[in-house]
Coordinates of C-alpha atoms in Angstrom, one line a residue:
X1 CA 0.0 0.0 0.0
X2 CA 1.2 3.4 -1.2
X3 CA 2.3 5.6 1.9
X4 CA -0.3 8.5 0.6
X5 CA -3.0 5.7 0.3
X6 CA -2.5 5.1 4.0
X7 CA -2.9 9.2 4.6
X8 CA -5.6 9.4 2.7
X9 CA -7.8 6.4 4.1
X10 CA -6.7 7.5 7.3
X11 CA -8.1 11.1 6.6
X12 CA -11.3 9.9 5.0
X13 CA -12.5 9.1 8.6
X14 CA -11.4 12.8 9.7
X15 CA -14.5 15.6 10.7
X16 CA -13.6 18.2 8.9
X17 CA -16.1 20.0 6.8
X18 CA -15.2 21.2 3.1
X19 CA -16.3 24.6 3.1
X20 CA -13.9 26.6 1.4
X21 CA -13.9 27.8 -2.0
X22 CA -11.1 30.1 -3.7
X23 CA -11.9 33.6 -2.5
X24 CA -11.9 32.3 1.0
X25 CA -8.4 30.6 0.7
X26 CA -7.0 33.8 -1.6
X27 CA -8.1 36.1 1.9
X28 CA -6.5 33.3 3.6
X29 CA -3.4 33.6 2.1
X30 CA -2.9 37.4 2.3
X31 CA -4.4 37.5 5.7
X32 CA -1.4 35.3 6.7
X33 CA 1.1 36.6 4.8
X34 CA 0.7 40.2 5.0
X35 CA 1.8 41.1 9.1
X36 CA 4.5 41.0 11.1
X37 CA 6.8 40.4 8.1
X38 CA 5.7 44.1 6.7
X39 CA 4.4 45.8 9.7
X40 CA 7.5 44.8 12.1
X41 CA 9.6 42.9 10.8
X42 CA 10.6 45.7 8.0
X43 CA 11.8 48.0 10.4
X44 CA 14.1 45.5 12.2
X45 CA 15.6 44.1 8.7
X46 CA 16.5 47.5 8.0
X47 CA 17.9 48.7 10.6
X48 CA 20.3 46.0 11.0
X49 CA 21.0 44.0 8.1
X50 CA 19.8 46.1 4.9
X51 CA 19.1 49.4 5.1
X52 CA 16.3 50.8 1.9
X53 CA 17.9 47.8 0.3
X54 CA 15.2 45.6 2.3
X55 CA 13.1 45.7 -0.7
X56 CA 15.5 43.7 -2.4
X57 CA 15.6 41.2 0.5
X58 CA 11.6 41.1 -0.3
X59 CA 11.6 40.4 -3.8
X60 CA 14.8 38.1 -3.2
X61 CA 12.1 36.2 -0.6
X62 CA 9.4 36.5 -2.8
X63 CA 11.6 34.2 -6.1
X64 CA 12.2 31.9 -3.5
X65 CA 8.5 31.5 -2.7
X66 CA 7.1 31.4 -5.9
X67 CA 9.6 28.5 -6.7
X68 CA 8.1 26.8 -3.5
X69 CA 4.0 28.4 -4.2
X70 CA 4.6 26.3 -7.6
X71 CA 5.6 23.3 -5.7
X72 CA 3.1 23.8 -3.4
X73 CA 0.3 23.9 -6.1
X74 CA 1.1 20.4 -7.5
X75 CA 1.0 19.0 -4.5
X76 CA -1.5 20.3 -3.1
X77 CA -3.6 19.3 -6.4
X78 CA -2.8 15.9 -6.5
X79 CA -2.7 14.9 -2.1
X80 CA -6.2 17.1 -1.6
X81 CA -5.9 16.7 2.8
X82 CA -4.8 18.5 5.8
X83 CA -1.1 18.7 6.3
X84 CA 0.3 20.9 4.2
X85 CA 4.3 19.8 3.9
X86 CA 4.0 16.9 6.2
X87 CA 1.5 15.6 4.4
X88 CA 3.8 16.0 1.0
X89 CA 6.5 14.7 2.8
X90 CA 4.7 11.9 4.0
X91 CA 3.4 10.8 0.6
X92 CA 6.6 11.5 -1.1
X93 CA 9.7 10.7 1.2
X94 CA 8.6 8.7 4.0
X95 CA 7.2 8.9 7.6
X96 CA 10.6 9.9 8.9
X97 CA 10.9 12.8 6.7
X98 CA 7.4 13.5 7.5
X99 CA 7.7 13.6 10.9
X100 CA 10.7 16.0 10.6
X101 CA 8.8 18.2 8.7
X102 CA 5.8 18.4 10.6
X103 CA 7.9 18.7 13.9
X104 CA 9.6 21.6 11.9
X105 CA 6.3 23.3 11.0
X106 CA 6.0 24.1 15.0
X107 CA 9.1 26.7 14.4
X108 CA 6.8 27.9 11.2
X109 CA 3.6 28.5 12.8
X110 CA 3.5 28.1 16.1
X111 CA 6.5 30.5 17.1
X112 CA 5.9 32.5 14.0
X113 CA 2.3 33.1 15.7
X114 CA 4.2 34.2 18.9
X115 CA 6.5 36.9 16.9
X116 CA 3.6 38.0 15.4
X117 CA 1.6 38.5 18.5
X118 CA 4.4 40.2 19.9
X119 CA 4.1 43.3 17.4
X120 CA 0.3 42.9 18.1
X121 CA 0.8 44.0 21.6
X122 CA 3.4 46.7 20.6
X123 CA 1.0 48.3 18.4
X124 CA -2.0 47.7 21.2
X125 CA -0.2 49.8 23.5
X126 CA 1.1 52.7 20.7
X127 CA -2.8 53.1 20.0
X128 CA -3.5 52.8 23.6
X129 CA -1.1 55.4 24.8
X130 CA -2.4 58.0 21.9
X131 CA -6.3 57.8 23.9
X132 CA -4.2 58.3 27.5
X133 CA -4.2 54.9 28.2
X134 CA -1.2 53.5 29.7
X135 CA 0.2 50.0 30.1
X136 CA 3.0 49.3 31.8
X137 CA 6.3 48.7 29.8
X138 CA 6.8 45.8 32.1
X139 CA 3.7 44.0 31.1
X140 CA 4.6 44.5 27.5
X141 CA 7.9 42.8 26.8
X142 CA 9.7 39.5 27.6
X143 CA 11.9 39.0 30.9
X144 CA 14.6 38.9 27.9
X145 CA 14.1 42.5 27.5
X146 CA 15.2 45.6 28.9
X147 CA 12.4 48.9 29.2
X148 CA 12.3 52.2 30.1
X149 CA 9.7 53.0 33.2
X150 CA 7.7 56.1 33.5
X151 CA 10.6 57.5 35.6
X152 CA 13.2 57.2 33.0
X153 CA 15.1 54.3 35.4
X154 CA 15.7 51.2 33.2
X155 CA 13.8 47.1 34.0
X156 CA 13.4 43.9 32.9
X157 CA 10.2 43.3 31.4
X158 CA 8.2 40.5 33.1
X159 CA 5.7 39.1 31.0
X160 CA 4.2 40.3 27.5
X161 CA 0.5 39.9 28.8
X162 CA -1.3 41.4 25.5
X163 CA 0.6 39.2 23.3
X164 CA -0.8 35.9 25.1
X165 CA -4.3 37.5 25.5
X166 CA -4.5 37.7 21.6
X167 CA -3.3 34.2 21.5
X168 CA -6.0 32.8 24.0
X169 CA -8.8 34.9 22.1
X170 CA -7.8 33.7 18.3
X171 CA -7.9 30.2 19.5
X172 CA -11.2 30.5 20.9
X173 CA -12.1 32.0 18.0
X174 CA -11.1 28.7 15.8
X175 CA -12.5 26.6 18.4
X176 CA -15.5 27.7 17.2
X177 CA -15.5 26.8 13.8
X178 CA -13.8 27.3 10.6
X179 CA -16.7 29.2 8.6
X180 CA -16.8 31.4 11.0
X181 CA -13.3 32.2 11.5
X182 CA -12.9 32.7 7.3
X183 CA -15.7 35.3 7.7
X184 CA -14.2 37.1 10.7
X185 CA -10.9 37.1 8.4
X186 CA -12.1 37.8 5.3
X187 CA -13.6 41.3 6.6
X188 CA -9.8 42.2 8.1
X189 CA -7.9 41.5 5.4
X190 CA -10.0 44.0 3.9
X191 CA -9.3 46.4 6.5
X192 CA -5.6 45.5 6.3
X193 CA -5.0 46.5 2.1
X194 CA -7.2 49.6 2.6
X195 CA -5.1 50.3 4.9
X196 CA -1.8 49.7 3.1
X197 CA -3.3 51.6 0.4
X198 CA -3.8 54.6 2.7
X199 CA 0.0 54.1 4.2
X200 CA 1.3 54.2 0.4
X201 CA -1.0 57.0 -1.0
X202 CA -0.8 59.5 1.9
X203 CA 2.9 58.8 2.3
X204 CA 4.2 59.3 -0.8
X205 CA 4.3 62.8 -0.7
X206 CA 6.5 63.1 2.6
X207 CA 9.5 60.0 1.2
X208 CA 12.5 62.0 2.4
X209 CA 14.6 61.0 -0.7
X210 CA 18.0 61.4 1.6
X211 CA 16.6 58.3 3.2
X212 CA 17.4 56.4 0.7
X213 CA 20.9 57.3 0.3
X214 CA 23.3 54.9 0.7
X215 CA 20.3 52.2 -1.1
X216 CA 22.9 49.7 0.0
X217 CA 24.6 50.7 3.1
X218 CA 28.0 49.4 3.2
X219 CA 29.2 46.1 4.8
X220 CA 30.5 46.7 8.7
X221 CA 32.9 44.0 8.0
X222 CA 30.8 41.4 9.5
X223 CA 28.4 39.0 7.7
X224 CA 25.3 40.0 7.2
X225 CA 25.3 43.5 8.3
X226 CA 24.7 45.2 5.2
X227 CA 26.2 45.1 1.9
X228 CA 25.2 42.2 -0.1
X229 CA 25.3 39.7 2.8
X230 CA 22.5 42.0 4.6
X231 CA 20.4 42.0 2.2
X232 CA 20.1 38.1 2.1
X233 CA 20.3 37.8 5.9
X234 CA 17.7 40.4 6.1
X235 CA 15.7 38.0 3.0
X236 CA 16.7 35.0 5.5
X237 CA 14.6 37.2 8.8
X238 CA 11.8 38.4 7.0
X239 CA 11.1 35.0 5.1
X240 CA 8.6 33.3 7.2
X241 CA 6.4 36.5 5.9
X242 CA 5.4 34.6 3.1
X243 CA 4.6 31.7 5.3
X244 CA 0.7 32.8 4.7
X245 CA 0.6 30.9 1.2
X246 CA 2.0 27.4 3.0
X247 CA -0.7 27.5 5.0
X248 CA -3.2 27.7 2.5
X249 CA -2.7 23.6 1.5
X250 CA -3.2 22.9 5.5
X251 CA -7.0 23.5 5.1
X252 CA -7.4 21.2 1.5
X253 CA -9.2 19.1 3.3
X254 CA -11.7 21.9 4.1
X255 CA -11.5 23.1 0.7
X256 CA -14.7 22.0 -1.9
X257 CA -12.6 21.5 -4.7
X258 CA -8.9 21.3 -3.5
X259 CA -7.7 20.4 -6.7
X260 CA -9.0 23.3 -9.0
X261 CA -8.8 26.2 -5.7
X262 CA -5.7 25.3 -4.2
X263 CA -3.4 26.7 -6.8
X264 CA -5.5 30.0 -7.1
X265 CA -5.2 30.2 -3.6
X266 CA -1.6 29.8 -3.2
X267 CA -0.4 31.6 -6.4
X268 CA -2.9 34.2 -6.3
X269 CA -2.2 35.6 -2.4
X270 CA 1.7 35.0 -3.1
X271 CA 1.2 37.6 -6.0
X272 CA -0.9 40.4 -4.2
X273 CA 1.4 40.1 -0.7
X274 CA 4.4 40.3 -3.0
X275 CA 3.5 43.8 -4.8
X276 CA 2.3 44.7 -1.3
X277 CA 5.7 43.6 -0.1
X278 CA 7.6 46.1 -2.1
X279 CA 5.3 48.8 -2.5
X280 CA 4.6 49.3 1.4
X281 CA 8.6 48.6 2.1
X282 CA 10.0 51.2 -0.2
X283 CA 7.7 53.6 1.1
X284 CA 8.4 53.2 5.1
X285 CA 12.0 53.4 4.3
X286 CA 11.3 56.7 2.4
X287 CA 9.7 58.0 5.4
X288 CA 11.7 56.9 7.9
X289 CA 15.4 57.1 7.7
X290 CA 17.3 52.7 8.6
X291 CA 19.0 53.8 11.5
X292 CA 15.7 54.9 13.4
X293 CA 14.0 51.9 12.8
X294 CA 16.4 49.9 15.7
X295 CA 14.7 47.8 17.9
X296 CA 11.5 48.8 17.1
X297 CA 8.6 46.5 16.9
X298 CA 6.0 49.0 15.5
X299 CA 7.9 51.0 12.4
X300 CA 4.8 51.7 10.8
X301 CA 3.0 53.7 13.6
X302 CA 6.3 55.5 13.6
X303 CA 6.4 56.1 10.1
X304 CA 3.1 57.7 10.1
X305 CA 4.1 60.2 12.7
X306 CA 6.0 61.8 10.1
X307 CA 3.1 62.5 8.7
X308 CA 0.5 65.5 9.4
X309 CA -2.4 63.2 9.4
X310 CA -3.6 62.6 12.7
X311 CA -7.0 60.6 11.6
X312 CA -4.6 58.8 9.7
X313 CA -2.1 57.3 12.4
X314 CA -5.2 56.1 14.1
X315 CA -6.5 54.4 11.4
X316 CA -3.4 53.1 10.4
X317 CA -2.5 51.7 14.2
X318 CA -5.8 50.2 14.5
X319 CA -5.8 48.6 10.8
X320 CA -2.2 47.3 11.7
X321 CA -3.9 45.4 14.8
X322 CA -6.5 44.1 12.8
X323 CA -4.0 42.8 10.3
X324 CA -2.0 41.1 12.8
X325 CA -5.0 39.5 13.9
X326 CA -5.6 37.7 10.7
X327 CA -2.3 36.4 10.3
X328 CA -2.5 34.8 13.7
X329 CA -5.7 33.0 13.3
X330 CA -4.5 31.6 9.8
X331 CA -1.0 30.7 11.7
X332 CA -3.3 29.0 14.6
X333 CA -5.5 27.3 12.0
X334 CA -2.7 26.2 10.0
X335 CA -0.6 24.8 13.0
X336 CA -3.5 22.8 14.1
X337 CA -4.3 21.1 11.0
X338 CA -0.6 19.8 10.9
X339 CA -0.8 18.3 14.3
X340 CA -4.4 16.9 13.3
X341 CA -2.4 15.7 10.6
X342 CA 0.2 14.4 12.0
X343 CA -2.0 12.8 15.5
X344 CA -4.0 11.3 12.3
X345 CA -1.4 8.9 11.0
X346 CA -0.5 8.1 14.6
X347 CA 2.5 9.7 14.8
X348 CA 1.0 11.7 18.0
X349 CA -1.5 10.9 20.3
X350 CA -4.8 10.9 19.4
X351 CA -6.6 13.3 21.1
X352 CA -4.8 15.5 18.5
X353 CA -7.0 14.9 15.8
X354 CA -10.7 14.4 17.7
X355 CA -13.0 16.9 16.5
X356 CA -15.7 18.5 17.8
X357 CA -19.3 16.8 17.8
X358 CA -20.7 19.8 16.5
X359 CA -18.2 22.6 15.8
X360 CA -15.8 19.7 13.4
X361 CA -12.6 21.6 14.6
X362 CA -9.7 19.6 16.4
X363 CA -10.4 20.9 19.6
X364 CA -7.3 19.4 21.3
X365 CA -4.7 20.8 18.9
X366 CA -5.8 24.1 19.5
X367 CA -5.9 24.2 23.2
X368 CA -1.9 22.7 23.6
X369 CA -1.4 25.6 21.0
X370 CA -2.7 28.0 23.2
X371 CA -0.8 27.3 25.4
X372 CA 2.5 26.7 23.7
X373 CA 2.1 29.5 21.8
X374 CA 0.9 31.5 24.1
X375 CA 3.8 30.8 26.3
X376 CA 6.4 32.0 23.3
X377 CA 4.9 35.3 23.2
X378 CA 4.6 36.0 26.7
X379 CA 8.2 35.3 27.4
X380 CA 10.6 35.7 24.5
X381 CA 11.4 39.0 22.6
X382 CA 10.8 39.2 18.9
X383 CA 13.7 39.4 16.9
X384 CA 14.8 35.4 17.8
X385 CA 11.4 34.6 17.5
X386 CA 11.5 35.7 13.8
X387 CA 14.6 33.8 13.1
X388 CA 13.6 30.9 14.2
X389 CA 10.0 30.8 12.4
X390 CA 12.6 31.9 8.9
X391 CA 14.4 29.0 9.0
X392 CA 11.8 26.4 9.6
X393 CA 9.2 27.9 6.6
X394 CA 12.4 27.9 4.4
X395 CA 13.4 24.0 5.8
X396 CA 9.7 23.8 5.0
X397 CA 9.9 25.1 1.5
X398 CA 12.7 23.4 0.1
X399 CA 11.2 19.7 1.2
X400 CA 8.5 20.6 -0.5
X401 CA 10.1 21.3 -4.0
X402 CA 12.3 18.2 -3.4
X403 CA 8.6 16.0 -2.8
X404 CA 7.2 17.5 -6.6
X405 CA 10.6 15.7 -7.6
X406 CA 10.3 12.5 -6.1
X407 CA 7.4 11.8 -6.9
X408 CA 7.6 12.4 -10.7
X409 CA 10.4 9.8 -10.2
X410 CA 8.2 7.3 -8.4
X411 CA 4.8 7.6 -9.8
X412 CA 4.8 10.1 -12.9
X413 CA 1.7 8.8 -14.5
X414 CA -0.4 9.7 -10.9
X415 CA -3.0 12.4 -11.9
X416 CA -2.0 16.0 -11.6
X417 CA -4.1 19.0 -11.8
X418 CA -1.6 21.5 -12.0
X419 CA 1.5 20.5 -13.1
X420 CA 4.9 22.7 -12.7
X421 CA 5.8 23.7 -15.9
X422 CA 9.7 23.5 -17.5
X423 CA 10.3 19.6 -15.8
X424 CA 12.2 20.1 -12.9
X425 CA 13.9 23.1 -13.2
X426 CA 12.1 25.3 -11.1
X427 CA 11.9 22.6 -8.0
X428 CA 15.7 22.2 -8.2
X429 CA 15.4 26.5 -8.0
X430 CA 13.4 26.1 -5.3
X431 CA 15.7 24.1 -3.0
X432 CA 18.9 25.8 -4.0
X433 CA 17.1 29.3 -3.3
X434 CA 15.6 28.2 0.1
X435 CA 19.4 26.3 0.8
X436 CA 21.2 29.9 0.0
X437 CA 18.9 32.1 2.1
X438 CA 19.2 29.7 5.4
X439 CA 22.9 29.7 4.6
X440 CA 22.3 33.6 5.0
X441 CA 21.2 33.1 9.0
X442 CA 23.7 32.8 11.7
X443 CA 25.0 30.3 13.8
X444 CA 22.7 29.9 16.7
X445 CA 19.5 30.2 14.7
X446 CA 20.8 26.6 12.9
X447 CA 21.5 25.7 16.2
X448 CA 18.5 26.0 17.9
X449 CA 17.5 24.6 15.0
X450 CA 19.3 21.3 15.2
X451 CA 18.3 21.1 18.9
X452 CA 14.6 21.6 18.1
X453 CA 14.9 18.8 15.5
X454 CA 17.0 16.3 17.9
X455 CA 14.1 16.6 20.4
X456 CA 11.2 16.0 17.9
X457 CA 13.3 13.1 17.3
X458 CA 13.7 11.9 20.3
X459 CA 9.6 11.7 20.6
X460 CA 9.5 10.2 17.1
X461 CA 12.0 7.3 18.3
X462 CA 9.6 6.6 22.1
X463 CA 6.2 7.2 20.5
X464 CA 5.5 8.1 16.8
X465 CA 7.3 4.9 14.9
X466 CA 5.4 2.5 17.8
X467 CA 2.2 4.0 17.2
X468 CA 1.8 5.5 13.2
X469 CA -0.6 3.8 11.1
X470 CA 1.9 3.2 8.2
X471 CA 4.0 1.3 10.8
X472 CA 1.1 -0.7 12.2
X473 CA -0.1 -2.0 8.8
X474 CA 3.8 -2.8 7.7
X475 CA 4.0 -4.7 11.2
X476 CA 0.9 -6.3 10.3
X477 CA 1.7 -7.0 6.4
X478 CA 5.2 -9.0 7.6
X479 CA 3.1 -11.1 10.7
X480 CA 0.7 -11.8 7.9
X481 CA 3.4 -13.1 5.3
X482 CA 4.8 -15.3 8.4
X483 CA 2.0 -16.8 9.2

């Protein structure tokens, strides 16, 4: 029995309903892409990898991932379930590969949920602070993280408390159902291009053009702060951005007809995030100059103060928040579909893919994900959040383009709906593009990496190969031919 056959028998007995159609997963796609990637993550990349020359790192990103998006398409044409790249992986390379993958995923949605959430509390407070509300710095940033108090003396922070509230309320959200949460969704991203629409129009006509000057700041001598090497580390950081579009083919099996709408999904949201990508980045450098965008988690709201439109740097703060609010809930929904996956074939326990009686959500998935998430954003600081969500959507990524490859190899005359055009070409693009950009990160992001991995395989080794399905039948298969 083919290892896909196994996924797909096994998810023929899952709950979910297929409700999606292609506008739904197109405003799922940009509402997960477009976030912390623009709205933060910009201003960081900037001001200490790649200067202006950031909008570079976004269109070098943005090759990468439509090498992957193609990828993606095929796949998710021709294995229509939940899963996303485990699922690939699983069909293509093996339940060990899999299981690597869809421990890896974790890094891609669960912490990039966190980093995310933490730029949704930053932007909280900005708006806050503008009505005379005032929450304490302390209660704002990780115990990781130094803030100034009221009085000007300097403290650790002690626990980011709106970053986990935002996680705790999107969960309930998608505890509720997924119609439901693709309505709620549907009407932000909305808010979130009118309102980079607004933040391009109205700040055109205030670009300082001496911002802009060095485009390419020169290289401190060190990798990766600016220069050439910036602008990939900086495409390295603000990579999991696109991660929107991968999360698209978790909800295939919720999609009414996965094979004609998942690649208008995926390719249609990676173009519209991409133009916004540029757009939005060339004009927030414009506005503010690199060097003041250090360490700060909210660049746009400070952009717009440059600005004489008050209305405006309300609107914009608040559509900001409401944009960071779609990406987490496709994040959320994306991270529990893998684990539903993933608890599906047996790999984890069960109780990971039980669905509600009524609501047909995995319930179980995303309570630990509540929690687990909503641990990450309480207690670490953004910027090695980020980095580690990059490297495990571009680990992601380039498994996925090898998958389209193996199996044309093993089963070419399998039925394809979209097919990547020019052979295999743009897969082999794919890997080496994902390969060169997490070459790009430093050391102790791949080694946080590694140690991730090493523990998902220690609980692959006591519990996943004991209990998957695939494993169980093959067990079963051998006793039979013995007997």
């Amino acid at each position: 029995m083919r290892r896909q056959d196994v996924s797909v028998q096994a998810a023929s007995a899952g709950g979910l309903k297929r409700v999606l159609g292609p506008v739904n997963l197109i405003a799922l796609g940009v509402g997960g892409t477009i976030g912390a990637g623009l709205f933060s993550l910009t201003g960081i990349a900037a001001s200490t990898n790649a200067g202006p020359a950031v909008v570079l790192s976004y269109l070098l990103a943005a090759i990468a991932c439509s090498f992957a998006g193609l990828c993606y398409s095929e796949l998710a044409s021709m294995i229509p379930i939940a899963g996303s790249a485990y699922t690939y992986a699983y069909a293509a390379l093996g339940e060990l590969v899999a299981w690597i993958i869809g421990w890896d995923l974790v890094l891609e949605y669960a912490v990039g949920a966190a980093a995310v959430s933490v730029s949704w509390s930053r932007y909280v407070a900005s708006l806050l602070a503008g009505w005379g509300i005032m929450i304490s710095p302390r209660l704002t940033a990780s115990p990781f993280e130094t803030v100034v108090l009221s009085d000007g003396t300097q403290a650790h922070g002690l626990i980011n408390l709106p970053a986990a509230f935002i996680i705790v309320a999107i969960s309930l959200l998608l505890i509720r159902g997924i119609s439901e949460s693709a309505r709620v969704n549907g009407v932000i991203v909305v808010i979130k291009l009118l309102i980079i629409a607004a933040v391009i129009g109205f700040g055109l006509p205030y670009i300082k053009v001496a911002n802009y000057s060095p485009f390419i700041p020169p290289n401190t001598g060190e990798f990766g702060h600016f220069g050439l090497s910036g602008i990939m580390r900086a495409a390295g950081t603000i990579f999991f951005a696109y991660a929107g579009f991968d999360a698209i083919s978790t909800t295939a099996q919720e999609t009414r007809n996965p094979g004609r709408d998942m690649p208008i999904g995926i390719l249609g949201s990676l173009l519209i995030c991409t133009l916004a990508y540029v757009l939005f980045s060339f004009v927030l450098t414009g506005l503010v100059n690199y060097k003041d965008m250090l360490n700060d988690a909210a660049p746009v709201a400070t952009a717009i103060d440059q600005t004489p439109f008050g209305w405006l740097k309300v609107a914009v703060k608040a559509g900001v928040i409401c944009g960071f609010t779609s990406v987490l809930l496709v994040l959320l929904l994306g991270q529990s579909r893998v684990f539903y996956a993933m608890s599906r074939d047996g790999l984890l326990p069960r109780m990971f893919s039980v669905t509600h009686s009524v609501r047909r959500t995995p319930v179980y998935s995303h309570l630990f994900f509540m929690l687990l998430t909503g641990s990450f954003a309480a207690f670490l600081p953004i910027d090695q959040l980020a980095h580690m969500t990059s490297i495990g959507t571009l680990l992601a990524f380039a498994i996925v383009c090898l998958g389209v490859i193996m199996l044309r190899i093993h089963e070419p005359d399998r039925k394809r709906v979209f097919r990547v055009p020019g052979g295999y070409v743009i897969p082999v693009l794919g890997i080496l593009s994902c390969l060169a950009v997490m070459a790009s990160l430093d050391g102790l992001t791949w080694i946080r990496l590694v140690i991730w991995l090493a523990v998902g395989m220690v609980i692959y080794f006591c519990y996943g190969r004991n209990n998957s399905v695939l494993g169980q039948r093959e067990r079963a298969d051998t006793q039979a031919t013995r007997t």
